[in-house]
XYZ file of C-alpha atoms in Angstrom:
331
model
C -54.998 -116.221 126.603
C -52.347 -114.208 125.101
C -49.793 -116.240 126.781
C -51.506 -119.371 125.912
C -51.314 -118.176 121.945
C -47.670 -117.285 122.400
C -46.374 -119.571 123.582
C -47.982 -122.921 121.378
C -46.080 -121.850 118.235
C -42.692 -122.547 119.942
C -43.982 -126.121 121.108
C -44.591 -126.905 117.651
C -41.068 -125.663 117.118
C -39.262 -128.038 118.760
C -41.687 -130.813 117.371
C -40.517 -129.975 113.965
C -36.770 -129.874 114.822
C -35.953 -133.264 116.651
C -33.743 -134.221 114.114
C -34.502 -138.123 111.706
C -32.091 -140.267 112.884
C -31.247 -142.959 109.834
C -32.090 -146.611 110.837
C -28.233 -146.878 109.608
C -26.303 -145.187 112.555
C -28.738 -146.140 115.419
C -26.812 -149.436 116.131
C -25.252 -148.947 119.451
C -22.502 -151.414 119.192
C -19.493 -149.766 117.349
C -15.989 -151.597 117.202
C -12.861 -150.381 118.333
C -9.164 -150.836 119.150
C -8.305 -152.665 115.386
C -5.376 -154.904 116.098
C -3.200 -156.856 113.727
C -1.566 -160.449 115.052
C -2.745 -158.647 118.583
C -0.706 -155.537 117.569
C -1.767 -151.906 116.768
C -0.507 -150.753 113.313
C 1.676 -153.308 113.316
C 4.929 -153.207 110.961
C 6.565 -156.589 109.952
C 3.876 -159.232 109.901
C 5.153 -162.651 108.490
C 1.790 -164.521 109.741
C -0.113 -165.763 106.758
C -2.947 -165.175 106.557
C -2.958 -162.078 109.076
C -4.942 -162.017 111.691
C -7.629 -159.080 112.778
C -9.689 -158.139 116.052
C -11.370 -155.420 117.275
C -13.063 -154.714 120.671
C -16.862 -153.645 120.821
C -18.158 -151.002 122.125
C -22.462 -150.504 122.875
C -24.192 -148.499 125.432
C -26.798 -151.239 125.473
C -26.866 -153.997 128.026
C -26.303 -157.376 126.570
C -25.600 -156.054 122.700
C -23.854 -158.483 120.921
C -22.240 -158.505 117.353
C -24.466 -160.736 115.103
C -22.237 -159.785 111.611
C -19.267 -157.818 110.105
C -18.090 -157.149 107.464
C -13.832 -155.863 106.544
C -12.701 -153.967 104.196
C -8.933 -153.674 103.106
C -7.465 -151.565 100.814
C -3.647 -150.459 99.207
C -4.857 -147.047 100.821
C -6.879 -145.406 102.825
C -9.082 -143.479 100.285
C -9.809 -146.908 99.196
C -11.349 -148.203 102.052
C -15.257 -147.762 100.788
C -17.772 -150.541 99.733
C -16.909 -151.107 95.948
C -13.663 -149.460 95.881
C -11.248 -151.888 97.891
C -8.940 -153.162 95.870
C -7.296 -156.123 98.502
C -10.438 -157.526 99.798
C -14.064 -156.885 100.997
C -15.128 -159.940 102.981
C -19.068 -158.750 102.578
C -21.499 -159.045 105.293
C -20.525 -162.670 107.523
C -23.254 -163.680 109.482
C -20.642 -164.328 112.785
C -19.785 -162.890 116.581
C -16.556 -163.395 115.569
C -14.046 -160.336 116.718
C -10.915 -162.060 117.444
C -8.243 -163.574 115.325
C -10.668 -163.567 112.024
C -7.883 -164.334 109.370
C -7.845 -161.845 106.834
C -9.011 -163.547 103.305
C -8.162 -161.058 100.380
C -5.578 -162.162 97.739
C -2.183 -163.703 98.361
C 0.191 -160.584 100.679
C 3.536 -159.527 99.120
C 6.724 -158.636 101.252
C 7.078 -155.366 102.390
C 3.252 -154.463 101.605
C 1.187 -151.830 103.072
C -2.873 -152.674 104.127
C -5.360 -150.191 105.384
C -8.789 -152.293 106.984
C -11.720 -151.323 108.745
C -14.564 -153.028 109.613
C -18.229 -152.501 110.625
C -20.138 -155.221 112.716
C -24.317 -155.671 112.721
C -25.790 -155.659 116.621
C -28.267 -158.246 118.170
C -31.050 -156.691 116.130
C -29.336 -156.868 113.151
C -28.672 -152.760 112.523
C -25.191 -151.621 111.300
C -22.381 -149.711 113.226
C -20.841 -146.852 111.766
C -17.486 -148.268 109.673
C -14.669 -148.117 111.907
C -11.545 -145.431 111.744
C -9.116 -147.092 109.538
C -6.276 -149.445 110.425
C -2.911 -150.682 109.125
C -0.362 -153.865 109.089
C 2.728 -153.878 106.610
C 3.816 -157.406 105.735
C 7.808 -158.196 105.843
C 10.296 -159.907 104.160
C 8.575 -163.104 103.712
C 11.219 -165.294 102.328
C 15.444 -165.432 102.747
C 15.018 -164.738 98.691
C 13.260 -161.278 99.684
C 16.662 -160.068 101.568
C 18.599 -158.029 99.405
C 20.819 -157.367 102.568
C 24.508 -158.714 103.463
C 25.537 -160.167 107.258
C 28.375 -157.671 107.849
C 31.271 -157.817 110.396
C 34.447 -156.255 111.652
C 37.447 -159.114 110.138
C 39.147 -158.897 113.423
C 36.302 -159.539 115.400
C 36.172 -162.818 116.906
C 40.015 -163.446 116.626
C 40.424 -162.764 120.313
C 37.430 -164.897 121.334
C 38.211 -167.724 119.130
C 42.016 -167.742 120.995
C 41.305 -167.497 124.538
C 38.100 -167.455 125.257
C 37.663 -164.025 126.368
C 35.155 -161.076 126.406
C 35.448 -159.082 122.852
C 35.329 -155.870 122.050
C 31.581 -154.080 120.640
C 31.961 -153.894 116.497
C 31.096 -150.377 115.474
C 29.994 -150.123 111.980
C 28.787 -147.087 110.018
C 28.376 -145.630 106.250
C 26.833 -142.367 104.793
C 24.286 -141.861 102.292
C 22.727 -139.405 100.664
C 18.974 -139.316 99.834
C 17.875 -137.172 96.687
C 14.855 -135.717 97.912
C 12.125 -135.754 100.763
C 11.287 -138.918 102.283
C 8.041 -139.890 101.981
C 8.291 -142.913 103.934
C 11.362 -145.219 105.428
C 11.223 -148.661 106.332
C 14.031 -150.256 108.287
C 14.396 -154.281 108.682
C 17.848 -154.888 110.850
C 18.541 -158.361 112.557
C 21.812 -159.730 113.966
C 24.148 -162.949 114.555
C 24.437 -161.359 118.526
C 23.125 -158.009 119.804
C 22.796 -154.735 117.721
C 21.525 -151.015 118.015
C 20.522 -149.525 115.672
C 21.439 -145.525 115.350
C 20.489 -142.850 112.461
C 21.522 -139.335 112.427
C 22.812 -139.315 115.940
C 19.428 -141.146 117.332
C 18.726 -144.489 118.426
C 16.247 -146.387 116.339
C 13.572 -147.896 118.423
C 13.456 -148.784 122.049
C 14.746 -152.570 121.445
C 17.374 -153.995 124.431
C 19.199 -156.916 123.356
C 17.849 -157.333 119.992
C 17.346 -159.771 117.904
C 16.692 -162.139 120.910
C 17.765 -165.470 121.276
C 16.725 -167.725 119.090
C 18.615 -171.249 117.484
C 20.502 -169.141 115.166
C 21.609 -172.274 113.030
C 18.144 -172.915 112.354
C 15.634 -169.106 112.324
C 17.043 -165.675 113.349
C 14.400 -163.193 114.360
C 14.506 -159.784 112.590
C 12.569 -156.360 113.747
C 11.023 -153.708 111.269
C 10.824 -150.290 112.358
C 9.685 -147.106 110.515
C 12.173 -144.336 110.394
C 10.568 -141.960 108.344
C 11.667 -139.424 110.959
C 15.218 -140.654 111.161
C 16.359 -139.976 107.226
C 16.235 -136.777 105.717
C 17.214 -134.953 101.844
C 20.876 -135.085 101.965
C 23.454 -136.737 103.746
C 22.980 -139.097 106.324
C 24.667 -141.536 108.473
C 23.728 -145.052 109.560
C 25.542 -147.077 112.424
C 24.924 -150.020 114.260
C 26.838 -151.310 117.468
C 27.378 -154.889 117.892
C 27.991 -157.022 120.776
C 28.217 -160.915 121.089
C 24.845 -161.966 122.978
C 23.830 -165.238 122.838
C 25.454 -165.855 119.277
C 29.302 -165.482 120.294
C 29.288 -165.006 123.995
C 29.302 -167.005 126.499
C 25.871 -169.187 127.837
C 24.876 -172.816 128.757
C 24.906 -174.628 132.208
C 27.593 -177.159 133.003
C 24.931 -179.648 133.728
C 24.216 -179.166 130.301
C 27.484 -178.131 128.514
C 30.889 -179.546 130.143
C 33.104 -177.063 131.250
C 29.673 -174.529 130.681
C 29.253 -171.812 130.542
C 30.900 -171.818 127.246
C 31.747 -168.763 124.570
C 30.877 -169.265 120.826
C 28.320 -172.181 120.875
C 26.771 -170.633 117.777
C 29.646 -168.739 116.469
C 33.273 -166.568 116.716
C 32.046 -163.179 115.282
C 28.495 -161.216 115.460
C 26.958 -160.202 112.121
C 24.708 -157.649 111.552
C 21.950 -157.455 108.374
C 20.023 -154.048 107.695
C 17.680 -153.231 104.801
C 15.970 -149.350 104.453
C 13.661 -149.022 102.000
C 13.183 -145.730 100.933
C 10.116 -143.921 98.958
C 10.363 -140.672 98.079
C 8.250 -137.610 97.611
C 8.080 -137.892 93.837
C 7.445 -141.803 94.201
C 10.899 -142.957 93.151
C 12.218 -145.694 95.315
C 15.507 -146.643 96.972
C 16.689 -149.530 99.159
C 19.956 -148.770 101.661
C 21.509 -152.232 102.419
C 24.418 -153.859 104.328
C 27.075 -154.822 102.253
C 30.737 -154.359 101.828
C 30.641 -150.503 101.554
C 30.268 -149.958 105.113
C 33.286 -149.421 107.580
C 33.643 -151.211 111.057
C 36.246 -151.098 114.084
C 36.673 -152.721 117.240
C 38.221 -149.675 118.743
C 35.180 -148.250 120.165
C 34.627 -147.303 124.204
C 33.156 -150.682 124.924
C 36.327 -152.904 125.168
C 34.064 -155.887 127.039
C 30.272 -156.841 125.965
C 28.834 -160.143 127.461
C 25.664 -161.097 128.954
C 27.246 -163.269 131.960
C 30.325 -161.786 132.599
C 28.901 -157.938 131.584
C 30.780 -154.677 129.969
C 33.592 -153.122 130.568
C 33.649 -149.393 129.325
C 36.639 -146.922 129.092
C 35.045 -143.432 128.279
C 38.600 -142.419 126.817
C 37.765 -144.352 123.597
C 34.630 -142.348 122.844
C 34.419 -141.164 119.689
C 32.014 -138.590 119.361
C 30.077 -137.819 116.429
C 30.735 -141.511 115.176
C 27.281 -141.849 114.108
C 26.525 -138.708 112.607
C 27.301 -137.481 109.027
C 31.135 -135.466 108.233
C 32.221 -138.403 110.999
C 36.311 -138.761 109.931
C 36.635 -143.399 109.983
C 39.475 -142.897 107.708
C 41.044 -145.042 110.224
C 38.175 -147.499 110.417
């Protein structure tokens, strides 16, 4: 009996502890894997509207999604029912998850939105809200590029003669940034091939960038964050540059006579970069190609062509070329 006394009070114990689960969070279905125009945390996005998906997630056999709801926000602390400020698409009676266009106010060029969404399951009980996602428009309109197409002047001379393989442009200037970096956005296209280099690094992991496109008609551009590239103080941006599709040589002879044939598009690559820059304090500053910047053709890489390849001489290096103090008096 004394055992029987003993041990009753710790069965009503655990009685009184299973914890109340709210009706709220019991959903099983939870999305997952938010994606932009297919993309995670995409940077760049000229699609209007945008497009958003997310994958679902339940424990339950057969769970379905019978609603959502988005939110999307200028920032993350934003993201809460009643305090978005871009666009809270309510509760949408839908099993809709892929490609849902996003239908808050008009985007701008170059902004920033957080999103997140929650979806209902089959029984109609809410998911917990989703960790928050991102997409950062880009420059939506020629009239948005503050950037100038750059080149070396005797670039292209050689082509435009004889026909031959050219030389890679080098081009480079230094800056100096006035306090931490908050957060750096980089949009860099070319008339050819380009790589882009900060501070001694490579920016992104890009081969033969922009890609081919019909130049006289759209050239393709790529945005890259290089909040990690810049820093307080002096720094140095360079870019090399090699003909690709633009100025070297490409087309069939049973298309083009004589093919394959150099300079269909034109003599000379160009290259176009635009950094915008915000600061710790919340000033702003935009880093642009125009006429400041140096160039030379007398870099290692005397040959750079997609058919007929590169020709490098290692006693041309010049070491240091894309780093700050880098002497191109001679440039």
């Amino acid at each position: 009996m004394m055992c029987d006394r003993l041990a009753m009070p710790a069965i009503m114990c655990l009685v009184l502890w299973v914890p109340i689960v709210p009706a709220e969070v019991r959903a099983g279905i939870q999305p997952v894997d938010l994606r932009c125009e297919h993309a995670v945390d995409p940077l760049g996005i000229d699609a209007l509207p945008p497009r958003l998906s997310w994958r679902l997630e339940s424990a339950a056999r057969g769970d379905r999604q019978s609603a959502y709801r988005i939110l999307a926000a200028s920032s993350p602390d934003r993201l809460r029912p009643g305090s978005t400020d871009r666009w809270d698409s309510g509760r949408v009676e839908s099993d809709a998850s892929v490609l849902v266009a996003y239908g808050g106010e008009p985007l701008r060029s170059r902004e920033r939105i957080w999103w997140r969404v929650r979806a209902w399951d089959r029984d109609g009980r809410p998911s917990p809200w989703s960790p928050p996602a991102l997409f950062q428009m880009g420059l939506l309109g020629p009239a948005d590029w503050e950037a100038e197409w750059i080149t070396d002047e005797e670039s292209g001379a050689r082509g435009a003669a004889g026909g031959e393989p050219q030389p890679a442009v080098y081009l480079r200037r230094e800056v100096r940034i006035e306090g931490p970096v908050r957060r750096a956005t980089a949009f860099a296209s070319a008339l050819g091939l380009y790589e882009l280099r900060i501070n001694g690094r490579r920016v992104g992991d890009h081969v033969l960038a922009p890609g081919w496109t019909d130049y006289r008609r759209r050239v393709q551009y790529q945005t890259f964050d290089v909040t990690d590239h810049l820093r307080e103080g002096g720094n140095s941006i360079g870019a090399v540059l090699g003909d690709g599709w633009y100025a070297g040589r490409i087309g069939l002879a049973i298309i083009v006579p004589g093919g394959p044939i150099r300079g269909l598009y034109g003599a000379r690559p160009r290259f176009a970069l635009e950094i915008d820059v915000e600061l710790a304090d919340g000033s702003r500053r935009t880093i642009i190609t125009d006429g400041s910047w140096r160039s030379t053709i007398e870099g290692p890489i005397r040959r750079s062509c997609l058919l007929d390849g590169e020709l490098y001489d290692a006693r041309r290096e010049m070491d240091g070329w894309d780093r700050s103090g880098f002497d191109d008096s001679a440039w």
